[in-house]
Coordinates of C-alpha atoms in Angstrom, one line a residue:
M218 CA 44.3 71.0 147.4
A219 CA 45.0 73.7 144.3
D220 CA 41.3 74.6 145.2
S221 CA 41.5 74.8 148.9
S222 CA 44.8 77.1 147.7
G223 CA 43.6 78.9 145.6
S224 CA 41.0 80.4 148.5
N225 CA 42.8 81.5 150.8
P226 CA 43.5 84.5 149.6
Q227 CA 41.1 85.7 148.8
S228 CA 39.1 85.0 153.1
P229 CA 41.1 87.4 154.8
G230 CA 40.1 90.3 152.0
F231 CA 37.0 89.6 152.4
T232 CA 37.6 89.6 156.5
E233 CA 39.3 91.7 155.9
K234 CA 37.1 93.4 154.3
L235 CA 34.2 93.3 156.8
K236 CA 36.3 94.6 159.4
S237 CA 36.3 97.4 157.8
W238 CA 32.8 98.1 157.4
L239 CA 32.7 97.3 160.9
C240 CA 34.8 99.4 161.9
W241 CA 33.3 102.0 160.0
S242 CA 29.7 101.9 160.1
W243 CA 30.6 101.6 164.6
T244 CA 30.8 104.8 165.0
Y245 CA 27.1 105.1 162.3
I246 CA 25.5 103.6 164.8
C247 CA 26.4 104.3 168.3
A248 CA 24.8 107.8 166.6
L249 CA 22.0 106.6 166.5
W250 CA 22.3 104.4 168.7
F251 CA 22.2 107.2 171.3
A252 CA 19.6 109.7 169.5
M253 CA 17.2 106.8 170.4
V254 CA 17.4 106.8 173.8
L255 CA 16.9 110.1 173.8
T256 CA 14.1 110.1 172.5
M257 CA 12.7 107.3 173.9
V258 CA 13.5 109.1 177.2
Y259 CA 11.8 112.5 176.5
V260 CA 9.0 110.4 175.4
L261 CA 9.1 108.7 178.7
R262 CA 8.7 111.1 180.3
S263 CA 5.1 111.5 181.9
P264 CA 5.3 107.7 183.4
L265 CA 9.4 108.2 184.4
K266 CA 8.1 111.4 186.3
L267 CA 11.3 112.4 185.2
Q268 CA 9.7 116.0 185.5
E269 CA 9.1 116.1 189.1
T270 CA 11.9 114.5 189.2
V271 CA 14.5 117.2 187.6
N272 CA 12.1 119.2 190.6
A273 CA 12.7 117.2 193.0
A274 CA 16.4 117.1 192.3
S275 CA 16.5 121.7 191.8
V276 CA 14.9 122.2 196.0
F277 CA 17.0 120.3 197.2
L278 CA 20.4 121.4 195.2
N279 CA 18.6 124.9 196.5
T280 CA 18.5 123.5 200.3
L281 CA 22.5 123.1 200.2
T282 CA 24.9 125.6 202.0
P283 CA 27.4 127.4 199.6
K284 CA 30.0 125.3 201.8
F285 CA 28.5 122.7 200.6
Y286 CA 30.0 124.1 197.1
V287 CA 33.4 124.9 198.9
A288 CA 34.4 121.7 199.9
L289 CA 33.0 119.6 196.3
T290 CA 34.8 122.4 194.9
G291 CA 38.1 122.3 196.6
T292 CA 37.6 118.0 196.9
S293 CA 37.9 118.3 193.2
S294 CA 40.7 120.1 192.7
L295 CA 42.5 118.2 195.7
I296 CA 42.2 114.7 193.2
S297 CA 42.4 116.5 190.6
G298 CA 46.0 117.6 191.8
L299 CA 46.8 114.5 193.3
I300 CA 46.4 112.7 189.6
L301 CA 48.2 115.7 187.9
I302 CA 51.3 115.2 190.0
F303 CA 51.4 111.3 189.5
E304 CA 51.0 111.6 185.6
W305 CA 53.8 114.4 185.7
W306 CA 55.9 112.1 187.3
Y307 CA 54.9 109.1 185.0
F308 CA 55.3 110.9 182.1
R309 CA 59.6 112.1 182.9
K310 CA 60.1 109.2 184.2
Y311 CA 58.7 106.5 181.7
G312 CA 58.0 108.7 178.4
T313 CA 54.2 108.5 178.4
S314 CA 50.9 109.7 180.0
F315 CA 49.2 106.7 181.3
I316 CA 46.0 107.6 181.2
E317 CA 46.9 107.9 177.1
Q318 CA 48.3 104.1 177.8
V319 CA 46.0 102.5 179.5
S320 CA 43.0 104.1 176.9
V321 CA 45.5 103.2 174.3
S322 CA 46.3 99.4 175.1
H323 CA 43.1 98.4 176.6
L324 CA 39.8 101.1 175.9
R325 CA 40.9 100.9 172.3
P326 CA 41.1 97.7 170.7
L327 CA 37.2 97.2 172.9
L328 CA 36.2 100.1 170.4
G329 CA 36.8 98.3 167.5
G330 CA 41.2 100.8 166.4
V331 CA 43.7 99.4 165.9
E332 CA 46.5 99.5 168.7
N333 CA 49.1 101.9 167.4
S334 CA 52.5 99.2 168.2
S335 CA 54.4 102.9 168.3
S336 CA 53.7 102.1 172.1
A337 CA 53.0 98.3 173.3
G338 CA 57.1 98.2 173.5
L339 CA 60.8 98.6 173.7
F340 CA 61.7 97.2 170.2
S341 CA 58.2 98.2 168.4
S342 CA 57.2 99.3 164.8
V343 CA 54.2 100.9 162.9
N344 CA 55.2 99.5 159.8
G345 CA 55.6 95.3 159.7
D346 CA 58.0 93.4 160.9
A347 CA 60.8 93.5 158.2
E348 CA 61.2 97.0 159.9
Q349 CA 60.6 96.1 164.0
R350 CA 64.0 93.2 162.6
S351 CA 65.5 97.0 161.7
N352 CA 64.3 98.6 164.6
V353 CA 65.6 95.6 166.7
A354 CA 68.8 95.9 164.7
E355 CA 69.1 99.9 166.0
C356 CA 68.0 99.4 169.4
K357 CA 71.0 96.7 170.8
V358 CA 72.6 97.5 174.3
W359 CA 76.9 97.1 172.2
R360 CA 79.5 97.3 175.6
N361 CA 80.8 99.9 175.7
P362 CA 85.0 100.6 174.6
L363 CA 85.8 102.9 176.8
N364 CA 83.7 101.7 180.3
L365 CA 85.8 102.1 182.9
F366 CA 87.0 99.8 185.6
R367 CA 84.8 99.8 188.7
G368 CA 87.2 99.2 192.0
A369 CA 90.1 102.3 190.7
E370 CA 86.9 104.3 188.6
Y371 CA 83.3 103.5 189.7
S372 CA 83.7 102.6 192.8
R373 CA 85.8 105.6 193.6
Y374 CA 83.0 108.3 192.4
T375 CA 80.0 105.7 194.5
W376 CA 82.3 106.4 197.7
V377 CA 82.9 110.5 197.1
T378 CA 79.3 111.8 196.0
G379 CA 77.2 107.6 197.7
K380 CA 75.4 108.2 194.5
E381 CA 75.9 104.3 192.7
P382 CA 76.8 105.3 189.0
L383 CA 75.1 102.1 187.1
T384 CA 72.5 101.0 187.5
Y385 CA 71.3 96.8 187.9
Y386 CA 70.6 96.3 184.4
D387 CA 74.0 97.2 183.1
M388 CA 75.9 95.6 185.9
N389 CA 74.0 92.2 185.3
L390 CA 74.1 92.9 181.2
S391 CA 78.2 92.9 181.5
A392 CA 77.9 90.3 184.1
Q393 CA 76.4 88.1 180.7
D394 CA 79.0 89.5 179.0
H395 CA 81.8 88.0 181.1
Q396 CA 79.7 84.5 181.0
T397 CA 79.3 83.8 177.9
F398 CA 82.9 85.9 176.9
F399 CA 84.6 84.6 179.8
L400 CA 82.7 80.9 180.2
G401 CA 81.4 80.1 177.6
D402 CA 82.1 76.2 176.6
T403 CA 79.8 75.2 179.6
Q404 CA 80.2 71.7 178.9
Q405 CA 83.5 70.9 179.9
L406 CA 84.0 73.5 183.5
R407 CA 86.4 72.8 185.7
P408 CA 85.5 73.4 189.9
E409 CA 86.8 76.5 189.9
D410 CA 85.5 77.1 186.3
S411 CA 82.3 76.8 187.8
V412 CA 82.6 78.8 191.1
M413 CA 83.2 82.0 189.0
Q414 CA 79.7 81.1 186.6
K415 CA 78.1 81.7 190.1
A416 CA 80.4 84.9 190.8
W417 CA 79.8 87.1 188.2
R418 CA 76.2 86.4 188.8
E419 CA 76.2 87.1 192.4
R420 CA 74.4 91.2 192.9
N421 CA 77.2 91.7 196.0
P422 CA 80.6 92.7 194.5
Q423 CA 82.3 91.3 198.8
A424 CA 80.3 88.2 197.4
R425 CA 82.3 88.2 193.3
I426 CA 85.6 89.3 196.0
R427 CA 85.2 86.1 197.5
A428 CA 84.5 83.7 194.7
A429 CA 87.1 85.2 192.5
Y430 CA 89.6 84.2 195.8
Q431 CA 87.5 81.1 196.4
A432 CA 88.1 80.2 192.4
I433 CA 92.2 80.5 193.5
E434 CA 92.4 78.8 196.3
M435 CA 91.4 75.7 194.2
N436 CA 93.3 77.2 191.5
R437 CA 96.1 79.8 190.9
E438 CA 96.0 79.7 187.7
C439 CA 92.4 80.8 187.6
A440 CA 93.1 83.6 185.0
A441 CA 88.8 85.0 184.8
A442 CA 89.6 85.4 189.2
Y443 CA 92.3 87.8 188.4
V444 CA 90.5 89.4 186.0
L445 CA 87.9 90.4 188.4
L446 CA 90.1 91.1 191.2
A447 CA 91.2 93.3 188.5
E448 CA 87.9 95.2 187.5
E449 CA 86.6 95.1 191.3
E450 CA 88.9 95.1 194.3
A451 CA 91.4 97.1 193.0
T452 CA 91.1 100.8 193.4
T453 CA 93.7 102.0 191.5
I454 CA 94.6 101.0 188.1
T455 CA 98.7 100.1 189.3
E456 CA 96.8 97.6 191.2
A457 CA 94.7 96.3 188.3
E458 CA 97.4 96.3 185.6
R459 CA 99.5 94.4 188.3
L460 CA 96.5 92.6 188.1
F461 CA 95.6 91.5 184.7
K462 CA 98.9 90.5 184.4
Q463 CA 99.1 88.4 186.9
A464 CA 96.0 87.3 184.3
L465 CA 97.5 87.8 181.7
K466 CA 100.9 84.6 182.7
S467 CA 97.6 82.5 183.6
A468 CA 95.5 82.9 180.5
G469 CA 97.3 80.0 177.9
K470 CA 94.9 79.8 174.4
D471 CA 92.0 81.5 175.5
T472 CA 91.8 83.9 172.6
N473 CA 88.6 85.4 174.7
L474 CA 90.3 86.3 177.8
V475 CA 93.5 86.7 176.2
V476 CA 92.1 89.2 173.8
Y477 CA 89.8 90.7 176.8
I478 CA 93.3 91.1 179.1
K479 CA 95.3 92.7 176.8
R480 CA 93.0 95.7 176.1
R481 CA 92.1 96.0 179.2
L482 CA 95.3 96.3 180.3
A483 CA 96.3 98.8 177.2
M484 CA 93.2 101.2 178.8
C485 CA 95.5 101.0 182.1
A486 CA 98.8 102.1 180.0
R487 CA 96.6 104.5 178.6
K488 CA 95.4 105.2 181.5
L489 CA 98.5 105.8 183.0
G490 CA 100.5 108.9 181.1
R491 CA 101.9 105.3 178.7
I492 CA 99.8 106.3 175.5
K493 CA 102.7 105.6 172.8
E494 CA 103.0 101.9 174.7
A495 CA 99.0 101.9 174.8
V496 CA 99.1 102.7 170.5
K497 CA 101.2 99.8 170.1
M498 CA 99.2 97.7 172.2
M499 CA 95.8 98.6 170.3
R500 CA 97.8 98.0 166.8
D501 CA 99.5 94.2 167.9
L502 CA 96.1 93.4 169.6
M503 CA 94.6 94.4 166.2
K504 CA 96.7 92.6 163.9
E505 CA 97.1 90.0 165.9
F506 CA 93.8 89.0 165.6
P507 CA 91.7 91.5 163.0
L508 CA 88.2 89.4 163.1
L509 CA 86.6 90.7 166.4
G510 CA 86.9 93.6 165.4
M511 CA 83.2 93.6 166.5
L512 CA 84.6 95.0 170.0
N513 CA 85.6 98.1 168.1
I514 CA 89.1 98.3 169.5
H515 CA 89.4 100.9 167.3
E516 CA 87.8 103.5 168.6
N517 CA 90.3 103.1 171.7
L518 CA 92.8 103.2 169.4
L519 CA 91.6 106.6 168.0
E520 CA 90.8 108.1 171.1
A521 CA 94.5 108.0 172.1
L522 CA 96.1 108.7 169.1
L523 CA 93.4 112.1 169.6
E524 CA 95.5 112.1 173.2
L525 CA 98.9 112.2 170.9
Q526 CA 97.7 114.6 168.9
A527 CA 98.8 111.9 166.2
Y528 CA 96.4 113.3 163.7
A529 CA 97.8 112.1 160.4
D530 CA 96.9 108.5 162.3
V531 CA 93.4 109.5 163.4
Q532 CA 92.8 110.4 159.8
A533 CA 94.2 106.7 158.9
V534 CA 91.8 104.4 161.1
L535 CA 88.8 106.5 160.2
A536 CA 89.9 105.5 156.1
K537 CA 88.9 102.0 157.5
Y538 CA 86.3 101.8 159.8
D539 CA 84.4 105.5 158.2
D540 CA 82.7 102.9 156.0
I541 CA 79.5 102.7 154.8
S542 CA 79.4 99.3 154.4
L543 CA 80.2 99.3 158.1
P544 CA 78.3 100.3 161.3
K545 CA 78.5 103.7 162.4
S546 CA 79.1 104.7 165.8
A547 CA 79.5 108.9 168.3
T548 CA 83.3 107.9 168.0
I549 CA 83.9 108.3 163.8
C550 CA 81.1 110.6 163.5
Y551 CA 82.0 112.3 165.5
T552 CA 85.3 112.0 165.9
S553 CA 85.7 112.4 161.6
A554 CA 83.5 115.4 161.9
L555 CA 86.2 116.9 164.6
L556 CA 89.4 116.9 162.1
K557 CA 87.4 118.5 159.7
A558 CA 86.4 121.2 162.0
R559 CA 90.3 121.6 162.8
A560 CA 91.8 122.5 159.7
V561 CA 88.2 125.7 159.9
S562 CA 88.2 125.9 163.2
D563 CA 90.6 128.8 164.4
K564 CA 90.1 131.3 161.3
F565 CA 85.7 130.9 161.5
S566 CA 83.9 133.7 162.5
P567 CA 80.0 133.9 161.8
E568 CA 79.8 137.2 160.8
A569 CA 82.4 137.1 158.4
A570 CA 81.1 133.3 156.9
S571 CA 77.6 135.5 156.9
R572 CA 78.7 138.0 154.4
R573 CA 81.3 136.0 152.1
G574 CA 79.6 132.2 152.5
L575 CA 80.8 129.3 153.2
S576 CA 84.3 128.5 151.6
T577 CA 84.4 124.7 150.3
A578 CA 86.5 123.1 153.7
E579 CA 84.2 125.4 156.2
M580 CA 81.5 123.9 154.3
N581 CA 82.6 120.4 154.4
A582 CA 83.3 120.3 158.2
V583 CA 80.1 122.4 159.3
E584 CA 78.2 119.0 156.3
A585 CA 80.7 116.7 158.7
I586 CA 78.8 118.2 161.7
H587 CA 75.6 117.5 160.4
R588 CA 75.8 114.0 159.9
A589 CA 77.7 113.2 163.6
V590 CA 74.6 115.6 165.6
E591 CA 71.6 113.2 163.3
F592 CA 73.9 109.6 163.3
N593 CA 73.6 111.0 168.2
P594 CA 72.0 113.9 168.3
H595 CA 72.6 114.7 172.6
V596 CA 76.8 114.7 171.6
P597 CA 76.1 118.6 171.2
K598 CA 75.2 119.5 174.5
Y599 CA 77.8 118.2 176.0
L600 CA 80.0 118.7 174.3
L601 CA 79.0 122.1 174.9
E602 CA 78.9 121.8 178.9
M603 CA 74.9 122.4 178.2
K604 CA 74.3 119.7 180.4
S605 CA 76.5 118.8 183.4
L606 CA 78.5 115.2 181.7
I607 CA 77.3 112.1 184.4
L608 CA 80.6 109.0 184.3
P609 CA 79.7 106.8 181.1
P610 CA 78.0 103.4 181.7
E611 CA 79.6 99.9 181.3
H612 CA 76.8 99.7 178.0
I613 CA 75.9 101.9 175.6
L614 CA 72.9 102.8 172.7
K615 CA 73.9 104.0 169.8
R616 CA 72.3 107.1 168.4
G617 CA 71.1 106.8 172.6
D618 CA 71.7 109.7 175.1
S619 CA 74.1 106.5 177.0
E620 CA 76.5 106.7 174.1
A621 CA 76.8 110.5 174.4
V622 CA 77.4 110.8 178.0
A623 CA 80.6 108.0 177.6
Y624 CA 82.0 109.8 174.0
A625 CA 81.6 113.4 175.3
F626 CA 83.1 112.1 178.9
F627 CA 86.6 111.2 177.1
H628 CA 86.7 113.2 173.6
L629 CA 85.7 117.3 175.0
Q630 CA 89.1 117.6 175.7
H631 CA 89.9 116.8 172.8
W632 CA 87.7 119.1 170.9
K633 CA 88.5 122.4 174.3
R634 CA 92.4 121.1 172.2
A635 CA 91.2 122.4 169.2
E636 CA 91.1 126.1 169.0
G637 CA 87.4 127.4 167.8
A638 CA 86.1 123.6 167.1
L639 CA 83.4 124.0 170.1
N640 CA 82.5 127.4 168.8
L641 CA 81.6 126.2 165.1
L642 CA 79.7 123.0 166.7
H643 CA 77.5 125.4 168.9
C644 CA 76.4 127.8 165.5
T645 CA 76.1 125.0 163.5
W646 CA 75.1 121.8 164.8
E647 CA 71.6 123.0 165.5
G648 CA 70.9 123.3 162.1
T649 CA 71.1 119.5 161.5
F650 CA 66.9 119.6 162.3
R651 CA 66.2 122.1 159.8
I652 CA 67.4 118.9 157.0
I653 CA 65.7 116.8 159.1
P654 CA 62.3 118.1 160.5
Y655 CA 60.6 114.3 161.1
P656 CA 63.7 112.5 162.3
L657 CA 61.5 109.0 163.6
E658 CA 59.8 109.4 160.2
K659 CA 62.7 110.4 157.5
G660 CA 66.5 110.1 157.7
H661 CA 69.0 112.4 155.4
L662 CA 71.8 110.3 155.9
F663 CA 71.1 107.1 158.3
Y664 CA 67.5 105.4 159.0
P665 CA 65.4 107.3 160.6
Y666 CA 66.0 107.5 164.4
P667 CA 65.2 105.2 166.7
G668 CA 62.0 105.7 168.9
C669 CA 63.6 103.3 171.0
T670 CA 66.3 105.4 172.4
E671 CA 64.8 106.6 175.9
T672 CA 63.9 103.2 176.8
A673 CA 66.5 101.4 177.0
D674 CA 69.2 105.1 178.0
R675 CA 67.1 104.7 181.4
E676 CA 67.6 101.2 182.3
L677 CA 71.1 101.5 181.5
L678 CA 71.6 105.1 182.7
P679 CA 71.8 106.2 186.5
S680 CA 68.1 107.9 188.3
F681 CA 70.0 111.1 189.1
H682 CA 71.3 111.7 185.2
E683 CA 67.6 112.9 183.2
V684 CA 68.2 111.6 179.9
S685 CA 68.1 113.4 176.3
V686 CA 65.5 112.5 174.5
Y687 CA 64.7 113.4 171.0
P688 CA 62.7 114.8 169.5
K689 CA 60.9 116.5 171.9
K690 CA 58.7 115.1 173.4
E691 CA 55.7 117.7 174.0
L692 CA 53.2 118.0 177.0
P693 CA 50.2 114.5 176.7
F694 CA 47.4 116.4 176.5
F695 CA 46.4 114.4 179.4
I696 CA 48.6 116.7 181.7
L697 CA 46.8 119.2 180.2
F698 CA 44.1 118.3 180.4
T699 CA 44.3 118.0 184.8
A700 CA 46.0 121.4 185.2
G701 CA 43.5 123.3 183.9
L702 CA 40.9 121.2 185.8
C703 CA 42.7 121.4 188.8
S704 CA 43.1 124.9 188.3
F705 CA 39.6 125.6 187.3
C706 CA 38.0 123.9 190.4
A707 CA 40.0 125.2 192.6
M708 CA 39.3 128.9 191.9
L709 CA 35.5 128.0 191.7
A710 CA 36.4 126.8 195.8
M711 CA 38.0 130.1 195.8
L712 CA 35.7 132.1 194.2
T713 CA 32.4 130.5 196.5
H714 CA 33.8 131.2 199.3
Q715 CA 34.5 134.3 198.7
F716 CA 31.2 135.6 196.3
P717 CA 28.8 133.1 197.4
E718 CA 25.2 134.7 196.8
L719 CA 26.7 136.1 193.3
M720 CA 28.0 132.5 192.9
G721 CA 24.9 131.7 193.1
V722 CA 23.4 133.7 190.8
F723 CA 26.2 132.3 188.0
V724 CA 25.6 128.8 189.4
K725 CA 21.6 128.5 188.0
A726 CA 22.1 131.9 185.8
F727 CA 24.8 129.4 184.0
F728 CA 23.0 126.4 184.0
S729 CA 19.7 128.8 182.7
T730 CA 21.5 129.9 179.2
L731 CA 23.1 125.6 179.6
F732 CA 19.6 124.1 178.8
A733 CA 18.1 126.3 177.0
P734 CA 19.1 124.5 174.0
L735 CA 17.5 121.9 174.6
G736 CA 14.4 123.6 175.8
F737 CA 14.1 124.7 172.5
F738 CA 13.8 121.6 171.2
A739 CA 11.6 120.3 173.1
D740 CA 8.9 123.0 172.9
K741 CA 9.6 121.8 168.5
M742 CA 9.4 118.7 168.9
E743 CA 6.0 119.1 170.8
S744 CA 4.2 122.1 167.8
F745 CA 6.1 119.7 164.8
M746 CA 4.7 116.4 166.3
P747 CA 0.9 115.2 167.1
S748 CA 0.1 115.3 170.7
C749 CA -2.5 112.5 170.5
L750 CA 0.7 110.7 170.0
W751 CA 2.4 111.5 172.0
H752 CA -0.6 110.6 174.0
Q753 CA -0.5 107.0 172.7
L754 CA 3.2 106.4 172.8
A755 CA 2.7 108.4 176.8
N756 CA 0.5 105.4 177.4
V757 CA 2.7 102.3 175.6

């Protein structure tokens, strides 16, 4: 046992060395093989009648009319154009080149290379299992603390625009949340609970509503059914509030249901203008259930306090939750930046700051903005209205575009209310990228920016929204290549059609120049090697 355990660590090292040596020698073996093939073809040119074949091909090509070459180059331009269109569409949809992805996935392993796991999947990593686990944690999808009501808000948007603001992936995550949160103990399900369990999984909204009414017929005290009706059937916030109050009466001692319903009632009060009542409900909820911090109720509280312009209370909440040991969010980072910017923004002038330098308070505000932008670089474009806003999704990806949309949707008004805050943001936010020029490799105040945000955001955000990508990706090589090939072939087709004789002379001159080095090389080989040796090799 001791011998075997002692020899095991050595065998993987030998195997790795052997594999690395084979990969290193593969290139030279291929080059040697290619040179041998060329030499054999040249030696056997007489038995194979290569010269006669080349002459026959030349005669055949000379007999072709210019129309053939026009058709050939035109077809090549058309095919390369179709490939270009497909590559561009694939890049816009998935953020990578299809040809490059296929090459990396299928050809590189055959050539002895190691697949770069950065393009292998959603939570891939190039630094082993530890970093992969870190990326999985960073790319976790979270419930949006300020998600809207489907019936009273999302459905109205659909009625007006004809567009669906929620993706199927997002709604499916919500269905899973509701099943887990409301019906966690599947061993003690009542008949109405089984109905509601199926109702959350229904794709059709009307089918979900019918199932909720069926559950209420089975039990008038089915709180989960009233929750579904408040979320999806109620067309106004007032109606949704009434149904949530009915659900609260029926919730009993179910902690999950009580917390969910009280939170939504506080949000109803906030939307109906009863902001102080909403703040009190949120504070009571956080005090009654202190262990449910993962629900991020403090983010609802921060937004309501900002609406009241109770900045001292906002600072008190930040002092508790903007801690190094607690997870961050765009709401935490940008609210902290807003408070510091608000203290200096009304008198801030870029020209004056460039002359005299930044004061201590201005420096603190700029550093807070840089910190916020490093955490989520997508937010400033929405706050500065450089990108159009859409309704926020029901789930967000921290540091992603979905979180930026959700934050800006509710907090843009608070930035506008602070005089000069948006001007300070406009003047300073891009300086963050000079601090972290390679965000995927190294961060400054946070971990390196996760590379999985674009893929997850495309699943969470509707197709009509242009997903913000960071860092900005350059066009893949194959898109540029196919664009150049398409343009070149189209130009050749046009020139051949307009000037057939001149293009014929040009092509002959081009190929004679192209094959001149090969003829020179063949002449040198014949003068260097004895003619008898070539004759004997040819006979063989």
